[in-house]
Amino acid sequence: MSTPFPFTAVVGQDDLRLALLLNAVSPAVGGVLVRGEKGTAKSTAVRALSALMPEVDVVAGCRFSCAPAAPDPACPDGPHEVGAGVQRPARMVELPVGASEDRLVGALDIERALAEGVKAFEPGLLADAHRGILYVDEVNLLHDHLVDLLLDAAAMGASYVEREGVSVRHAARFLLVGTMNPEEGELRPQLLDRFGLTVEVAASREPDQRVEVVRRRLAYDDDPDGFAGRWADEETAVRARIVAARKLLPSVVLGDGPLRQIAATCAAFEVDGMRADIVMARTATTLAAWAGRTEVLAEDVRQAALLALPHRRRRNPFDAPGLDEDKLDETLEEFGGGDGSNGSGGSDDSGDEDPDPDGPDGGGGQPPQEGPDGGNDDGSGESSGEVPAQGEPSESGQAPSPGAGEQAPVRAAEPFRTKVLSVPGLGEGAAGRRSRARTEHGRTTGARRPQGALTKLHLAATVQAAAPHQRARGRSGPGLVVRRDDLRQATREGREGNLVLFVVDASGSMAARQRMSAVKGAVLSLLLDAYQRRDKVGLVTFRGSTGEVALPPTSSVDAAAVRLESLPTGGRTPLAAGLLRAHDVLRVERLRDPARRALMVVVTDGRATGGPEPVSLAGRAARLFAADGVASVVVDCESGPVRLGLAGQLAGELGGTAVTLDELRADSIAGLVRDVQGNSRRAA
């Protein structure tokens, strides 16, 4: 087993290290979600934490890690006698993104059921992680139903398995840590809320700190054992501090003053429900224990708010997470008066002093760190750089040309709930919430002979296939004699996520400010719908003389919203160029991910200008999609009393459907709740 990178050798990332340590002291805090760009030591810090976790006492031979002093009375391996056990290191269990439900929660031991005729439970990863760490890298890419099971177990401290004739309940208390790169897609808001704390990490822009990161990494790669040995004293000190904080935690008092500050802060930031208040209370208490105190101070409440609230105050998927610290300080000062003195000692002026939370004596105290201070002030400004980058060409590239007619970007209108657009037929793509598909998870619709490796056994169909042959196979014992030909694969139907490619007309014919604002609002609404249905999205725009890929297909709907907001308009309408560029994008994506079906949404008034025979060229380009069987919908943006109906003609060439902006609304009387399908084709 390789030597992990020492936790105390991680440079900077103070908030990340503090959040992990608080959960190591008290798993009741609810885990940590670490959000940040690639290459920011997210996984390194999490894996390093396992070496700091104190050893645990377990019942010898128990697969569910029962504590010998208080064994779980419902343990499937029990009952256990109270007494001495054995010590082992706390485990860190990694949940792969592609794990199955059986691997996570456990399932019937099929081998024993068929060979011995007995019902036996085979534990999953939740059992392995009990009293340890469960780490999910790229948690935003984990299937939704697995995330639900995972977070339910983390909230209840137990896993319940009711399937295939097996009914099992076992303890599952663990430190849950998830890491994710927001560029690859977000978690649903209700799932974000289930993580106790969240931390935004970003690479330091300080040259000295970056130098130290490289120096330590190279030293570790050259001699892992030697490097770890040089940090052994710091690791031992932090491990001892975790043990001491655990012992002190039951003695910490959360007075009425800090509790009132917690409630007022959650109310001021309009968080939903009461989970934020509870998490803040537990976090503030743990911060006090980590600092070696038995009373909670205002600085603990402030630090707890910075860790527990940013991901809970998001109002829609495109709002950047964060917290207004000035507003936070005002709230703490307003509700930190003398009426709360009975429980926080000198807390009357702790809210006024506002000690520096980043200093070594603030909040709960920062973990030991030799390198330069690693503040995260640059982490919240990552997305702001994209908008000027998009706007630069419009200011310096075409503005001087009087023929370009380019206008500055306009803001999108308010988004609305859209009608359901789906791809016809039955797909086999990644799990999502848009179109019908054969999936690994969903309702069982039947059984078939396996094609290749068996992944989901249909037990009843397998037994039914094997039963008539038992006498001929010489069965004499209780077990069932099963051969390869008897095995049956369960067929299940659920929903898949699609690639939704937006092809947006940004030409002069769309440049009226109110009109473009409405168009952007419609596309933003469709992006929200794509976010909720777990789609990949891409954005192609066309204006002037070319079409360009504004955003290659990605799971980050946020990035598409940013590019849309900064989209300028003006110039001719090269409809054919836009369609051909979209065709190239879909062709490449079909090679990368052949199972993911595409839905193309063309947002245009249907006009085509510029170049020889622009209408004819656009028609030929559109027929390429019809020949490939690409599902498409044209959002008709034409307005005014006189309408040419060009968008409808384009939809006919594409083999798709045309809808107006009004018909796109879910509350529209037009009633567009139907599959996107061609006029001249029907999916099998």
Coordinates of N, CA, C and O in Angstrom, one line a residue, residues 421-524:
L421 N -39.6 18.4 -23.6 CA -39.1 18.0 -24.9 C -38.3 16.8 -24.7 O -37.4 16.7 -23.9
S422 N -38.6 15.7 -25.5 CA -37.9 14.5 -25.3 C -37.6 13.8 -26.7 O -38.2 14.2 -27.7
V423 N -36.6 12.9 -26.7 CA -36.2 12.2 -27.9 C -37.1 11.0 -28.0 O -37.3 10.3 -27.0
P424 N -37.7 10.7 -29.2 CA -38.6 9.6 -29.3 C -37.8 8.3 -29.3 O -36.6 8.2 -29.4
G425 N -38.5 7.2 -29.0 CA -37.9 5.9 -29.0 C -37.4 5.5 -27.6 O -37.6 6.2 -26.6
L426 N -36.6 4.4 -27.6 CA -36.1 3.9 -26.4 C -34.6 3.9 -26.5 O -34.0 3.2 -27.3
G427 N -33.9 4.7 -25.7 CA -32.4 4.8 -25.8 C -31.7 3.9 -24.8 O -32.4 3.1 -24.0
E428 N -30.4 4.0 -24.7 CA -29.6 3.3 -23.8 C -28.5 4.2 -23.2 O -27.4 3.7 -23.0
G429 N -28.8 5.4 -23.1 CA -27.7 6.4 -22.6 C -27.6 6.5 -21.1 O -28.1 5.7 -20.4
A430 N -26.8 7.5 -20.7 CA -26.6 7.7 -19.3 C -27.9 8.0 -18.6 O -28.8 8.7 -19.1
A431 N -28.0 7.6 -17.3 CA -29.2 7.8 -16.5 C -29.5 9.3 -16.4 O -28.5 10.1 -16.3
G432 N -30.7 9.7 -16.5 CA -31.1 11.1 -16.4 C -32.6 11.2 -16.2 O -33.2 10.3 -15.7
R433 N -33.2 12.3 -16.7 CA -34.6 12.5 -16.5 C -35.4 13.0 -17.7 O -36.4 13.6 -17.5
R434 N -34.9 12.8 -18.9 CA -35.5 13.3 -20.0 C -36.3 12.3 -20.9 O -37.5 12.3 -20.9
S435 N -35.6 11.4 -21.5 CA -36.2 10.5 -22.5 C -36.2 9.0 -22.0 O -35.4 8.7 -21.2
R436 N -37.1 8.3 -22.5 CA -37.2 6.9 -22.1 C -36.0 6.1 -22.6 O -35.4 6.4 -23.6
A437 N -35.6 5.2 -21.7 CA -34.3 4.4 -22.0 C -34.3 3.1 -21.2 O -34.9 3.0 -20.2
R438 N -33.5 2.2 -21.8 CA -33.2 1.0 -21.0 C -32.0 1.4 -20.1 O -31.0 1.9 -20.6
T439 N -32.2 1.2 -18.8 CA -31.2 1.6 -17.9 C -30.9 0.5 -16.9 O -31.6 -0.5 -16.8
E440 N -29.8 0.7 -16.1 CA -29.5 -0.3 -15.1 C -30.4 -0.2 -13.9 O -30.5 -1.1 -13.1
H441 N -31.0 1.0 -13.8 CA -31.9 1.2 -12.6 C -33.2 1.8 -13.1 O -33.2 2.6 -14.0
G442 N -34.3 1.3 -12.6 CA -35.6 1.7 -13.0 C -36.6 0.6 -12.8 O -36.3 -0.4 -12.1
R443 N -37.7 0.7 -13.3 CA -38.7 -0.4 -13.1 C -38.4 -1.6 -14.0 O -38.0 -1.4 -15.2
T444 N -38.5 -2.8 -13.5 CA -38.2 -4.0 -14.2 C -39.4 -4.3 -15.2 O -40.5 -4.3 -14.8
T445 N -39.0 -4.4 -16.5 CA -40.1 -4.6 -17.5 C -40.1 -6.0 -18.0 O -40.9 -6.4 -18.8
G446 N -39.1 -6.8 -17.7 CA -39.0 -8.2 -18.2 C -37.6 -8.8 -18.1 O -36.8 -8.3 -17.3
A447 N -37.4 -9.9 -18.8 CA -36.1 -10.6 -18.7 C -35.7 -11.0 -20.1 O -36.5 -11.2 -20.9
R448 N -34.4 -11.2 -20.3 CA -33.9 -11.7 -21.5 C -32.6 -12.4 -21.3 O -32.0 -12.3 -20.2
R449 N -32.1 -13.2 -22.3 CA -30.8 -13.8 -22.1 C -29.7 -12.8 -22.2 O -29.8 -11.8 -22.9
P450 N -28.7 -12.9 -21.3 CA -27.7 -11.9 -21.3 C -26.9 -11.9 -22.6 O -26.6 -12.9 -23.2
Q451 N -26.6 -10.7 -23.0 CA -25.7 -10.5 -24.2 C -24.4 -9.9 -23.6 O -24.2 -8.8 -23.3
G452 N -23.4 -10.8 -23.5 CA -22.1 -10.5 -22.9 C -22.2 -10.8 -21.4 O -22.8 -11.7 -20.9
A453 N -21.5 -9.9 -20.6 CA -21.5 -10.1 -19.1 C -22.8 -9.9 -18.5 O -23.5 -8.9 -18.9
L454 N -23.2 -10.7 -17.5 CA -24.4 -10.5 -16.8 C -24.3 -9.4 -15.8 O -23.4 -9.5 -14.9
T455 N -25.1 -8.4 -15.8 CA -25.0 -7.3 -14.9 C -26.1 -7.2 -13.9 O -25.9 -6.9 -12.7
K456 N -27.4 -7.6 -14.3 CA -28.5 -7.5 -13.4 C -29.3 -8.8 -13.5 O -30.0 -9.0 -14.5
L457 N -29.1 -9.7 -12.6 CA -29.8 -11.0 -12.6 C -31.3 -10.9 -12.3 O -31.7 -10.2 -11.4
H458 N -32.1 -11.4 -13.2 CA -33.5 -11.5 -12.9 C -33.7 -12.9 -12.2 O -33.8 -13.9 -12.9
L459 N -33.8 -12.9 -10.9 CA -33.8 -14.1 -10.1 C -35.0 -15.0 -10.4 O -34.8 -16.2 -10.7
A460 N -36.2 -14.5 -10.5 CA -37.3 -15.3 -10.7 C -37.3 -15.9 -12.1 O -37.6 -17.1 -12.2
A461 N -36.9 -15.2 -13.1 CA -36.8 -15.7 -14.5 C -35.7 -16.8 -14.6 O -35.9 -17.8 -15.3
T462 N -34.6 -16.6 -13.8 CA -33.5 -17.6 -13.8 C -34.0 -18.9 -13.2 O -33.8 -20.0 -13.7
V463 N -34.7 -18.8 -12.0 CA -35.2 -20.0 -11.4 C -36.2 -20.7 -12.2 O -36.2 -21.9 -12.3
Q464 N -37.1 -19.9 -12.9 CA -38.1 -20.5 -13.8 C -37.5 -21.2 -14.9 O -37.9 -22.3 -15.4
A465 N -36.4 -20.7 -15.5 CA -35.7 -21.4 -16.6 C -35.0 -22.6 -16.2 O -34.9 -23.6 -16.9
A466 N -34.5 -22.7 -14.9 CA -33.7 -23.8 -14.5 C -34.6 -24.9 -13.9 O -34.2 -26.1 -13.9
A467 N -35.7 -24.6 -13.3 CA -36.6 -25.5 -12.6 C -37.0 -26.8 -13.4 O -36.9 -27.9 -12.8
P468 N -37.4 -26.7 -14.6 CA -37.8 -27.9 -15.3 C -36.7 -28.9 -15.6 O -37.0 -30.1 -15.9
H469 N -35.5 -28.6 -15.4 CA -34.3 -29.4 -15.7 C -33.7 -30.1 -14.5 O -32.6 -30.7 -14.6
Q470 N -34.2 -29.9 -13.3 CA -33.5 -30.3 -12.1 C -33.4 -31.8 -12.0 O -32.3 -32.4 -11.7
R471 N -34.4 -32.6 -12.4 CA -34.3 -34.0 -12.4 C -33.3 -34.5 -13.4 O -32.5 -35.4 -13.1
A472 N -33.4 -34.0 -14.6 CA -32.4 -34.4 -15.6 C -31.0 -34.1 -15.2 O -30.0 -34.8 -15.7
R473 N -30.8 -33.1 -14.4 CA -29.4 -32.7 -14.0 C -29.0 -33.4 -12.7 O -27.9 -33.1 -12.2
G474 N -29.8 -34.3 -12.2 CA -29.4 -35.1 -11.1 C -29.4 -34.4 -9.8 O -28.6 -34.7 -8.9
R475 N -30.3 -33.4 -9.6 CA -30.3 -32.6 -8.3 C -30.7 -33.6 -7.2 O -31.6 -34.3 -7.3
S476 N -29.9 -33.5 -6.1 CA -30.2 -34.3 -4.9 C -30.2 -33.5 -3.6 O -30.8 -34.0 -2.6
G477 N -29.7 -32.3 -3.6 CA -29.6 -31.6 -2.4 C -30.6 -30.4 -2.4 O -31.4 -30.3 -3.3
P478 N -30.5 -29.5 -1.4 CA -31.4 -28.3 -1.4 C -31.1 -27.3 -2.4 O -32.0 -26.5 -2.8
G479 N -29.9 -27.2 -2.9 CA -29.5 -26.2 -3.9 C -30.1 -26.4 -5.3 O -30.6 -27.5 -5.6
L480 N -30.2 -25.4 -6.0 CA -30.7 -25.4 -7.4 C -29.5 -25.6 -8.4 O -28.5 -24.9 -8.3
V481 N -29.6 -26.5 -9.3 CA -28.6 -26.8 -10.3 C -28.8 -25.8 -11.4 O -29.8 -25.9 -12.2
V482 N -28.0 -24.8 -11.5 CA -28.1 -23.7 -12.5 C -27.0 -23.8 -13.5 O -25.8 -23.9 -13.1
R483 N -27.3 -23.6 -14.8 CA -26.3 -23.6 -15.8 C -26.3 -22.2 -16.5 O -27.3 -21.4 -16.3
R484 N -25.3 -22.0 -17.3 CA -25.1 -20.7 -17.9 C -26.4 -20.3 -18.7 O -26.8 -19.2 -18.7
D485 N -26.9 -21.3 -19.4 CA -28.1 -21.0 -20.3 C -29.3 -20.6 -19.5 O -30.3 -20.1 -20.1
D486 N -29.3 -20.9 -18.2 CA -30.5 -20.6 -17.4 C -30.5 -19.1 -17.0 O -31.6 -18.6 -16.6
L487 N -29.4 -18.5 -17.0 CA -29.3 -17.1 -16.4 C -30.1 -16.1 -17.3 O -30.1 -16.2 -18.5
R488 N -30.8 -15.2 -16.6 CA -31.6 -14.2 -17.3 C -31.2 -12.8 -16.8 O -31.1 -12.6 -15.6
Q489 N -31.1 -11.9 -17.8 CA -30.8 -10.5 -17.5 C -32.1 -9.8 -17.3 O -33.0 -9.9 -18.1
A490 N -32.2 -9.0 -16.2 CA -33.4 -8.1 -16.0 C -33.3 -7.0 -17.0 O -32.3 -6.3 -17.1
T491 N -34.4 -6.7 -17.6 CA -34.5 -5.5 -18.5 C -35.3 -4.4 -17.7 O -36.4 -4.7 -17.2
R492 N -34.7 -3.3 -17.6 CA -35.3 -2.2 -16.8 C -35.5 -0.9 -17.7 O -34.7 -0.7 -18.6
E493 N -36.5 -0.2 -17.4 CA -36.8 1.0 -18.1 C -36.8 2.2 -17.2 O -37.4 2.2 -16.1
G494 N -36.1 3.2 -17.5 CA -36.0 4.5 -16.8 C -36.0 5.7 -17.7 O -36.6 5.7 -18.8
R495 N -35.2 6.6 -17.3 CA -35.0 7.8 -18.1 C -33.5 8.1 -18.3 O -32.7 7.8 -17.4
E496 N -33.2 8.6 -19.4 CA -31.8 9.0 -19.8 C -31.6 10.5 -19.9 O -32.6 11.2 -20.1
G497 N -30.4 10.9 -19.7 CA -30.0 12.3 -20.1 C -29.6 12.3 -21.5 O -29.0 11.4 -22.0
N498 N -29.9 13.4 -22.2 CA -29.5 13.6 -23.6 C -28.5 14.7 -23.7 O -28.2 15.4 -22.8
L499 N -28.0 14.8 -24.9 CA -27.1 16.0 -25.3 C -28.1 17.0 -25.9 O -28.6 16.7 -27.0
V500 N -28.3 18.1 -25.3 CA -29.2 19.1 -25.8 C -28.3 20.2 -26.4 O -27.5 20.9 -25.7
L501 N -28.3 20.3 -27.7 CA -27.4 21.2 -28.4 C -28.2 22.4 -28.9 O -29.2 22.3 -29.7
F502 N -27.9 23.6 -28.3 CA -28.7 24.8 -28.7 C -27.9 25.5 -29.9 O -26.7 25.7 -29.8
V503 N -28.7 25.8 -30.9 CA -28.2 26.5 -32.1 C -28.9 27.8 -32.1 O -30.1 27.8 -32.5
V504 N -28.3 28.9 -31.7 CA -28.9 30.2 -31.5 C -28.6 31.2 -32.6 O -27.4 31.4 -32.8
D505 N -29.6 31.8 -33.2 CA -29.4 32.8 -34.2 C -29.1 34.1 -33.4 O -29.9 34.6 -32.7
A506 N -27.9 34.7 -33.7 CA -27.5 35.9 -33.0 C -27.3 37.0 -34.1 O -26.5 37.9 -33.9
S507 N -28.0 36.9 -35.2 CA -27.8 37.8 -36.3 C -28.6 39.1 -36.1 O -29.3 39.3 -35.1
G508 N -28.5 40.0 -37.1 CA -29.2 41.3 -37.0 C -30.7 41.2 -36.9 O -31.4 42.0 -36.4
S509 N -31.2 40.1 -37.6 CA -32.7 40.0 -37.6 C -33.2 39.7 -36.2 O -34.4 39.7 -36.0
M510 N -32.4 39.3 -35.3 CA -32.8 39.0 -33.9 C -32.4 40.1 -32.9 O -32.5 39.9 -31.7
A511 N -31.8 41.2 -33.5 CA -31.1 42.1 -32.6 C -32.0 43.1 -31.9 O -31.5 43.9 -31.1
A512 N -33.3 43.2 -32.1 CA -34.2 44.0 -31.3 C -34.1 43.7 -29.9 O -34.1 42.5 -29.5
R513 N -33.9 44.7 -29.0 CA -33.5 44.4 -27.6 C -34.5 43.6 -26.9 O -34.2 42.6 -26.2
Q514 N -35.8 43.9 -27.0 CA -36.8 43.2 -26.3 C -36.9 41.8 -26.8 O -37.1 40.8 -26.1
R515 N -36.7 41.6 -28.1 CA -36.9 40.3 -28.8 C -35.7 39.4 -28.3 O -35.9 38.3 -28.0
M516 N -34.5 39.9 -28.4 CA -33.3 39.1 -28.0 C -33.4 38.8 -26.5 O -33.0 37.7 -26.1
S517 N -33.9 39.7 -25.7 CA -34.1 39.4 -24.3 C -35.0 38.2 -24.0 O -34.8 37.4 -23.2
A518 N -36.1 38.2 -24.8 CA -37.1 37.1 -24.7 C -36.5 35.8 -25.2 O -36.7 34.8 -24.6
V519 N -35.7 35.9 -26.3 CA -35.0 34.7 -26.8 C -34.1 34.1 -25.7 O -34.0 32.9 -25.5
K520 N -33.2 35.0 -25.2 CA -32.3 34.5 -24.2 C -33.0 34.0 -22.9 O -32.6 33.0 -22.3
G521 N -34.1 34.6 -22.6 CA -34.9 34.0 -21.5 C -35.4 32.7 -21.8 O -35.5 31.8 -20.9
A522 N -35.9 32.4 -23.0 CA -36.4 31.1 -23.4 C -35.2 30.1 -23.4 O -35.4 28.9 -22.9
V523 N -34.1 30.4 -23.9 CA -32.9 29.5 -23.9 C -32.5 29.2 -22.4 O -32.2 28.1 -22.1
L524 N -32.5 30.3 -21.6 CA -32.1 30.1 -20.2 C -33.1 29.2 -19.5 O -32.7 28.3 -18.7

